[in-house]
CSV table of C-alpha atoms and ligand atoms in Angstrom, one decimal:
chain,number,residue,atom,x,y,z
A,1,UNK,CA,0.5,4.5,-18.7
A,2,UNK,CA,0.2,3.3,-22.3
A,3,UNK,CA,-1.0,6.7,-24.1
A,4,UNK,CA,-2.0,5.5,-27.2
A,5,UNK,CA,-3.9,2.5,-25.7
A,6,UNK,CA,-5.9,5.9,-23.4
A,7,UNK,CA,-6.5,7.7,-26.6
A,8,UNK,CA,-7.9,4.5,-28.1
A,9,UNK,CA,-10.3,3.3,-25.4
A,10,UNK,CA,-11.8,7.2,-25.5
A,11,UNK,CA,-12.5,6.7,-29.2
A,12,UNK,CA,-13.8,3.2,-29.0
A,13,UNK,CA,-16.0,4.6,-26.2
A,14,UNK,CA,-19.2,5.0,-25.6
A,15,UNK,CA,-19.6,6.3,-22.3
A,16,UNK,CA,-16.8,8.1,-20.6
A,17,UNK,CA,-17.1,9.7,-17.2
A,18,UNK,CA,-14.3,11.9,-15.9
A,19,UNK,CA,-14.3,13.4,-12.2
A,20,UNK,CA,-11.6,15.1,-9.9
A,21,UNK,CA,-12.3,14.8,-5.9
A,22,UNK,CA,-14.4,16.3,-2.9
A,23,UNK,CA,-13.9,19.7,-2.3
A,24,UNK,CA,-13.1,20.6,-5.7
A,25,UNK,CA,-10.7,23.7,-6.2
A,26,UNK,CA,-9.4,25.4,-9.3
A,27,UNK,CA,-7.3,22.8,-10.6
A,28,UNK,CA,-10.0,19.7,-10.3
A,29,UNK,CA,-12.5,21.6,-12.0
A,30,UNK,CA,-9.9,23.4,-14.4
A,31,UNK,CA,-8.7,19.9,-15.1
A,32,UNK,CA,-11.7,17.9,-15.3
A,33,UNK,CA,-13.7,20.6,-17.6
A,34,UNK,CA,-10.3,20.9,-19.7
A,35,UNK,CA,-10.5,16.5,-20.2
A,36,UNK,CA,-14.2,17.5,-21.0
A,37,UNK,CA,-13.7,19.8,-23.8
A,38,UNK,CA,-10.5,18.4,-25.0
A,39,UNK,CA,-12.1,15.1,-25.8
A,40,UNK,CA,-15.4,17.1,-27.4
A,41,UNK,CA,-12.8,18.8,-29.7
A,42,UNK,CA,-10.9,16.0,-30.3
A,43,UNK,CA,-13.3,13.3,-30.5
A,44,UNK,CA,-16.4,15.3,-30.8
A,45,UNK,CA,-18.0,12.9,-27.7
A,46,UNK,CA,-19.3,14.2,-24.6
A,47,UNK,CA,-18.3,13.0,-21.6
A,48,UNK,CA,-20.0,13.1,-18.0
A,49,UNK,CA,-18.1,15.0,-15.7
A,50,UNK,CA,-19.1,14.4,-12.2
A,51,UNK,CA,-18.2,17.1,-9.7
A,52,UNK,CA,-19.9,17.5,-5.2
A,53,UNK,CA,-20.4,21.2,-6.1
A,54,UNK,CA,-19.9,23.6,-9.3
A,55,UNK,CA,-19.0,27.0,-8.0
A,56,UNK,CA,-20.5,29.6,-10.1
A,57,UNK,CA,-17.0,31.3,-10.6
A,58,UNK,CA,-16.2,28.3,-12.9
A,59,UNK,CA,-19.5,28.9,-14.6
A,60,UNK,CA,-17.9,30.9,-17.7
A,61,UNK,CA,-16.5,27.2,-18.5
A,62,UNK,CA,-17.4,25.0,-21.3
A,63,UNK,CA,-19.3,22.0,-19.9
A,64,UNK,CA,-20.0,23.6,-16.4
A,65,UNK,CA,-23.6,23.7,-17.0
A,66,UNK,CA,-23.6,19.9,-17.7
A,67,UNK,CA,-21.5,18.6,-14.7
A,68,UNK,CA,-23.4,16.5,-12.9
A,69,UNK,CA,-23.5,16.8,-8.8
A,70,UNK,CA,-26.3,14.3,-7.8
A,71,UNK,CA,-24.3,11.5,-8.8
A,72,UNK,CA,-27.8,9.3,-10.1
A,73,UNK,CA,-27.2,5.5,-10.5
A,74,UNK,CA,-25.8,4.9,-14.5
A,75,UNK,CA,-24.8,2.0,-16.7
A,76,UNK,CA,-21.5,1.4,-16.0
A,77,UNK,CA,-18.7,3.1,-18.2
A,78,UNK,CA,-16.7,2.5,-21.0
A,79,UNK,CA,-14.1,4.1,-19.7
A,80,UNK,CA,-13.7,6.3,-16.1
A,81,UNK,CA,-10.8,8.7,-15.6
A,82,UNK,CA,-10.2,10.2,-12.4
A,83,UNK,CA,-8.2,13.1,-12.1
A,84,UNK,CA,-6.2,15.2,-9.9
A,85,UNK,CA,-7.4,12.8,-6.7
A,86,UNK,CA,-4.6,11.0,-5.0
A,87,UNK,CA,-6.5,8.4,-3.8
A,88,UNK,CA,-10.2,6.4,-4.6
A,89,UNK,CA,-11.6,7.7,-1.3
A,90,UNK,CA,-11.0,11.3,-2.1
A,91,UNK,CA,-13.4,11.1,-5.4
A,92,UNK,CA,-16.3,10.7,-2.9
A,93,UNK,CA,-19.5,9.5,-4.6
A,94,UNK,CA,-17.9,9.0,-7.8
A,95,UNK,CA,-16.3,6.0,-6.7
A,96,UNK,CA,-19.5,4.0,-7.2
A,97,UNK,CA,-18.7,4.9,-11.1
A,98,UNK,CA,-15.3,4.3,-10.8
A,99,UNK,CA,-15.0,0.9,-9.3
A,100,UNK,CA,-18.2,-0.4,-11.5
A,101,UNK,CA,-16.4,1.0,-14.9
A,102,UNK,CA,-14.9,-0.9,-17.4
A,103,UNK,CA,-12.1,0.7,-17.7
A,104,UNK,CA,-10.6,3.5,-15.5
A,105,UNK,CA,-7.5,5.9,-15.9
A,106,UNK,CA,-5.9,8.4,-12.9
A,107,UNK,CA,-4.2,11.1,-13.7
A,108,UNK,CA,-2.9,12.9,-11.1
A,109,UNK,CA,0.1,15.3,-9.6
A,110,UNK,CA,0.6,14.0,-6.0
A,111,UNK,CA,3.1,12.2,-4.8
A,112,UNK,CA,1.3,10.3,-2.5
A,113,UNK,CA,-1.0,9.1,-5.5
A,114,UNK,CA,-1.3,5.3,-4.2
A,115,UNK,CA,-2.0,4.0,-8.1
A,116,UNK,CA,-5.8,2.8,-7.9
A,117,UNK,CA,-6.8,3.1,-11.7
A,118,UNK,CA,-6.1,0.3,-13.7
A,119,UNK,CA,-3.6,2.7,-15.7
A,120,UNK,CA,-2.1,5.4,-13.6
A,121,UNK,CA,-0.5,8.5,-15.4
A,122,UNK,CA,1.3,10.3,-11.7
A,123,UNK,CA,3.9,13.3,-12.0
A,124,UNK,CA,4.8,14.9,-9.5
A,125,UNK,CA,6.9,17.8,-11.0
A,126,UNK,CA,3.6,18.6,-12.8
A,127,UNK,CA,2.7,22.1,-11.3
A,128,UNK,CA,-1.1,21.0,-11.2
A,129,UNK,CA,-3.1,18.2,-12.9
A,130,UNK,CA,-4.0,20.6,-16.0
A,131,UNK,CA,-0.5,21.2,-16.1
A,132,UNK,CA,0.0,16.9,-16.4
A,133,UNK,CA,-2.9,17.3,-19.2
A,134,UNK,CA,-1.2,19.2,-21.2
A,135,UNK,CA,1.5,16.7,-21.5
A,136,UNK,CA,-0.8,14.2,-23.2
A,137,UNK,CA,-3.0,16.8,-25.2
A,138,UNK,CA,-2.3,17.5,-29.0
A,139,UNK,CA,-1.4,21.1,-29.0
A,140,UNK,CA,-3.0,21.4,-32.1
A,141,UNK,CA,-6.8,20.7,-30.5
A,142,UNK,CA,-6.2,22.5,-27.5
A,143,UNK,CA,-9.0,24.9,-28.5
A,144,UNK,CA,-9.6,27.7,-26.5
A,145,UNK,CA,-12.7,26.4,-24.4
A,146,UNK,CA,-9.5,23.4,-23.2
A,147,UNK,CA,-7.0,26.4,-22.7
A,148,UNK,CA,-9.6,28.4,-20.5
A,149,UNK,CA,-10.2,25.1,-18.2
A,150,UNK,CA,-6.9,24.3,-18.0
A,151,UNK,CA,-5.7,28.0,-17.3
A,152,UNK,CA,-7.6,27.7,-14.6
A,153,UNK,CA,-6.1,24.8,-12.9
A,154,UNK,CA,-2.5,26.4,-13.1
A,155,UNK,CA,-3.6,29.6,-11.5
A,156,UNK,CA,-5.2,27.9,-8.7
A,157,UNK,CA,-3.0,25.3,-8.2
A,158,UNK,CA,0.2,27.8,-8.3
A,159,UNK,CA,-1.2,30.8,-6.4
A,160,UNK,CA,-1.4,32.9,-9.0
A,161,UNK,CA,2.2,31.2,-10.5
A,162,UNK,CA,4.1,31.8,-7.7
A,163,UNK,CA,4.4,28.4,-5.3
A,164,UNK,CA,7.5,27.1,-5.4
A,165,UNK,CA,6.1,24.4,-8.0
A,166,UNK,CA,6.2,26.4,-10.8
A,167,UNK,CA,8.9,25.9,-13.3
A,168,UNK,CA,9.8,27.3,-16.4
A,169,UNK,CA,7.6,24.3,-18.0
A,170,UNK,CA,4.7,25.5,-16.5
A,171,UNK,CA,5.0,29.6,-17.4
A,172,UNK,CA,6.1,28.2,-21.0
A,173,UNK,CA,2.9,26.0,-21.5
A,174,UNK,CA,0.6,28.9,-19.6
A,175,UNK,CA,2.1,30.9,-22.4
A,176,UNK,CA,0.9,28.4,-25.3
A,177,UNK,CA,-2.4,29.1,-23.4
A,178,UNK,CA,-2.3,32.4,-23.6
A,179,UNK,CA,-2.0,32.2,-27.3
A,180,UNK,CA,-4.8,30.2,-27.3
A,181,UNK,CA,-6.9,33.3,-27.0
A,182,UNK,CA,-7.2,33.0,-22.5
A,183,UNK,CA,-7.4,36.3,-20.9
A,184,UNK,CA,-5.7,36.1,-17.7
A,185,UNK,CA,-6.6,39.1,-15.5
A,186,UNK,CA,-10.7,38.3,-16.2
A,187,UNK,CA,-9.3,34.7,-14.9
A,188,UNK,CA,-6.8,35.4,-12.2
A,189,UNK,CA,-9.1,38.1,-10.8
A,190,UNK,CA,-12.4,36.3,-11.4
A,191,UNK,CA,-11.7,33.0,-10.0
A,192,UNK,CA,-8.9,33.8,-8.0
A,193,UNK,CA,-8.9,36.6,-5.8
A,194,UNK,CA,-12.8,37.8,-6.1
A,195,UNK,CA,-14.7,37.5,-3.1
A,196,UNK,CA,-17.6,37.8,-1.6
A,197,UNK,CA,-18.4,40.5,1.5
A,198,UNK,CA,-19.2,37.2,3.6
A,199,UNK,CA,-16.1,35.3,2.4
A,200,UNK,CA,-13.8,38.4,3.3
A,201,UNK,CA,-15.8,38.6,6.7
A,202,UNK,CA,-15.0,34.9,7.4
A,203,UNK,CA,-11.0,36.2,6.5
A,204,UNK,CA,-11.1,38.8,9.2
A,205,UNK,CA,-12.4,36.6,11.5
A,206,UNK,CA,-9.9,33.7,11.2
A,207,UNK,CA,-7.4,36.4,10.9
A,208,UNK,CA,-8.7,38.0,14.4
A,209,UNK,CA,-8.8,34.4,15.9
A,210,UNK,CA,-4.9,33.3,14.3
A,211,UNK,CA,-2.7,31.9,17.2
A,212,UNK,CA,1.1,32.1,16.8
A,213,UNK,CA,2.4,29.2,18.2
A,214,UNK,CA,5.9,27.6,18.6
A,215,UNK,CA,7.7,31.3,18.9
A,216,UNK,CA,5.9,32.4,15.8
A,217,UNK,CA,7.3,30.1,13.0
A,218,UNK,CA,3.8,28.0,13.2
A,219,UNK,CA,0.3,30.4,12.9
A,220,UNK,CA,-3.4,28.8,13.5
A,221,UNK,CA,-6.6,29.3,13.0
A,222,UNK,CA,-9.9,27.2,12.7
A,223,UNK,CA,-13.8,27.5,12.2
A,224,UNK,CA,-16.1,25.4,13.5
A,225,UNK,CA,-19.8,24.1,12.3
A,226,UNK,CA,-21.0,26.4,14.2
A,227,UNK,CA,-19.9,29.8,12.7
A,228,UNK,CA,-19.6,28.2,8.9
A,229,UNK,CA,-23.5,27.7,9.8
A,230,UNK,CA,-23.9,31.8,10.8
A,231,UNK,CA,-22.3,32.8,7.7
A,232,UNK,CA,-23.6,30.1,5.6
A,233,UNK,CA,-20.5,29.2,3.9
A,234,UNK,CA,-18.8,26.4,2.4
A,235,UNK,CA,-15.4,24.8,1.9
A,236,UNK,CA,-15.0,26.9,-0.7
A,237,UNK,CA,-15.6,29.6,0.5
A,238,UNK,CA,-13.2,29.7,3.0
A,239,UNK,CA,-9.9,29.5,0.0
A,240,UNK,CA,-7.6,31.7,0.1
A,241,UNK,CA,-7.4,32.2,4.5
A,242,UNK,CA,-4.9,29.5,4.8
A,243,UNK,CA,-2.6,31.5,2.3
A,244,UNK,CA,-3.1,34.7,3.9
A,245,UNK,CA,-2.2,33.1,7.2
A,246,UNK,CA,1.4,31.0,5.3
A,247,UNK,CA,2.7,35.1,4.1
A,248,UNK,CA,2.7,35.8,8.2
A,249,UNK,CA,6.2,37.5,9.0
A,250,UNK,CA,8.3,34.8,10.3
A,251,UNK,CA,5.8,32.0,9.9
A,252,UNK,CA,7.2,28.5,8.3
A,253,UNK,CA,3.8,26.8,8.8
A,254,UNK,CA,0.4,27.6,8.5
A,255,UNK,CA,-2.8,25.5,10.1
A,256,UNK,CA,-6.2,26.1,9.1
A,257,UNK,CA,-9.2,23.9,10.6
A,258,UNK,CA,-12.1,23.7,9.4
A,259,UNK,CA,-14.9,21.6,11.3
A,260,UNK,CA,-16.6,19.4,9.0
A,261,UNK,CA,-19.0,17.8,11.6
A,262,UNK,CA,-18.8,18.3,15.4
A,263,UNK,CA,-15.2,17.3,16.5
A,264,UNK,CA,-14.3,16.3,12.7
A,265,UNK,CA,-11.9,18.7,11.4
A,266,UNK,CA,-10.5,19.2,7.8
A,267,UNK,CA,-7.2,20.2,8.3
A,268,UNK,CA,-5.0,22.6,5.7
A,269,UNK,CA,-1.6,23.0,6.0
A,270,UNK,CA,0.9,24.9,4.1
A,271,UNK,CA,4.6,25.8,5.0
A,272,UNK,CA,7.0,28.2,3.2
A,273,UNK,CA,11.0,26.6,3.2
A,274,UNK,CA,11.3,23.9,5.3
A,275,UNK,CA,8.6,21.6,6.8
A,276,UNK,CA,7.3,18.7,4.6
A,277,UNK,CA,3.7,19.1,5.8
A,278,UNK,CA,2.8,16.1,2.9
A,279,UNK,CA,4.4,14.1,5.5
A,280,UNK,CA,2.9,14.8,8.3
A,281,UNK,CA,-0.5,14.9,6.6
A,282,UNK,CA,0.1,11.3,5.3
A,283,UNK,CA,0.6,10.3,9.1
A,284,UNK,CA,-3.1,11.3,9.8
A,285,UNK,CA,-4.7,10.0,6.8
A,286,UNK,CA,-4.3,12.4,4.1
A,287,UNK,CA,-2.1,13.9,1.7
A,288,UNK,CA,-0.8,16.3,-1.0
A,289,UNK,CA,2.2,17.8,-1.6
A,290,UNK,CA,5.4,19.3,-0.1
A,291,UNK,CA,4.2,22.4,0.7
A,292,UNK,CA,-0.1,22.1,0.5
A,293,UNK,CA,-1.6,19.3,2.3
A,294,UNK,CA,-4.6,18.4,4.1
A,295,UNK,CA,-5.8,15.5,6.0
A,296,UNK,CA,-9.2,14.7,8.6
A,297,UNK,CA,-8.5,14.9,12.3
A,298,UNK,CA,-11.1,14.4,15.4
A,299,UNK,CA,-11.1,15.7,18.4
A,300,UNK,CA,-10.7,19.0,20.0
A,301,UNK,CA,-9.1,22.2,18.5
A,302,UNK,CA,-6.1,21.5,21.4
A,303,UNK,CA,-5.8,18.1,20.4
A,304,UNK,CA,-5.1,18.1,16.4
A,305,UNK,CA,-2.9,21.2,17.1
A,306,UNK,CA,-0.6,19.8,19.4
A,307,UNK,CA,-0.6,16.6,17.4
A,308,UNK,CA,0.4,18.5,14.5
A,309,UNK,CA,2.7,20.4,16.1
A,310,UNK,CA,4.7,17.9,17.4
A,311,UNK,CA,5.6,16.6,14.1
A,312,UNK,CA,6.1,20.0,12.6
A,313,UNK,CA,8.3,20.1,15.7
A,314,UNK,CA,10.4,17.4,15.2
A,315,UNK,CA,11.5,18.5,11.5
A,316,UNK,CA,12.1,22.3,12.4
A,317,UNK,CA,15.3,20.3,14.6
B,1,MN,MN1,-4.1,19.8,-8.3
């Protein structure tokens, strides 16, 4: 990507809109609202930032109370970046924006990016996209609304710094951060690890349910429609299980299903040392990274298991 020709096209622009994907975690909105109040800072220009859902956990963020989730018909824009999505699909409604847009930019952490902007900015070793913003961003006008979005995205997107994706890079420029004026614990605790009684009910329940499978180095557990309707939960909601399910004793891989509509299943997958579960998410449709994936499966329970399984199968050899 030609950098100066990025920060160019966001000064000559009028309109920029930036969004991250469906289902957005920590590091999309971290990311996206970082972008967001970077370029306000920098360029004193508001852009639209189109998100499916705004959790209120993120509310304490600049710009959260003007992301946009209804996704109305607009002019097309300017310029249109897409970030942390590894592919068009997976920015959902805002691909109408995207594909109508003058200009668009990706920037974007997975390897299994497939390079749909007309300039792609894709890297890999970047712990999470925030991470990858940080590269491009002038230290100097990181203020500390940018530092607080992007903080965000490396705590989500590194379990608290600790998956095997962060490097001495990434606690270095979490450290600049922090001298930005961020307050970790109020972050790490209040986006991170808070939860609701319902969404630690939903936890016990998958944990109750949790199958060990393939003499314990593979653990499942799903929810359907059905019981995400009883509790009334979303996707979001249900963060976190899949990670409680990976520390298992003796587990390598972790499967987590969630039934988007009846016999559609979003599928999570994480392992711990060996198993490129990327890999075998890519086989199905989806993608993400060496050790956190997902991908869309149909069918019953039975089924996407032992299709999974069989590929986890043939690397544990
Ligand atoms: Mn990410």
């Amino acid at each position: 990507m030609d950098l100066l020709e990025f920060w160019k096209d966001i000064e000559n622009a009028e309109t920029i809109g930036i969004t991250g994907h469906t289902r957005p975690d920590g590091d999309c909105v971290g990311s996206c609202l970082g972008m967001y109040s970077y370029i306000l800072n920098r360029y004193n220009k508001k852009a639209d930032v189109f998100l499916e859902e705004m959790l209120s956990k993120f509310s304490f963020l600049k710009g959260s109370e003007d992301v946009i989730t209804d996704y109305p018909d607009r002019d097309s824009y300017d310029v249109f970046i897409a970030i942390d999505s590894g592919d068009l699909e997976r920015t959902g409604k805002a691909q109408k924006y995207f594909t109508a847009a003058k200009k668009t930019y990706c920037f974007d952490h997975h390897g299994t990016n497939t390079g749909y902007a007309d300039q792609n900015m894709i890297v890999p070793s970047a712990a999470a996209a925030a991470e990858l913003l940080t590269y491009i961003f002038d230290e100097d006008y990181i203020d500390l609304d940018t530092a607080n979005a992007l903080y965000v995205g490396f705590v989500h997107d590194t379990g608290v710094f600790k998956h095997s994706n962060t490097t001495r890079k990434t606690m270095e420029i979490a450290g600049m951060l922090l001298d930005k004026g961020v307050q970790p614990s109020k972050i790490i605790d209040g986006t991170f690890y808070e939860k609701t009684y319902i969404q630690n009910q939903v936890l016990g329940r998958c944990l109750m349910e949790s199958i060990l499978l393939m003499e314990g180095k593979v653990i499942i557990s799903y929810i359907s429609a059905d019981v995400q309707k009883l509790y009334g939960i979303t996707s979001s909601d249900m963060s976190g299980i899949i990670d409680q399910l990976r520390i298992t004793k003796g587990v390598e891989v972790a499967i987590l299903l969630k039934e988007s509509k009846k016999r559609e299943w979003f599928i999570s997958m994480r392992s711990n040392n060996i198993v490129d579960v990327s890999k075998i998410c890519v086989m199905f449709g989806g993608g993400g990274h060496l050790r956190a994936a997902g991908c869309t499966m149909y069918g019953s329970v039975h089924d996407c298991v032992n299709s999974l399984t069989k590929e986890i199968e043939k690397q544990l050899k």
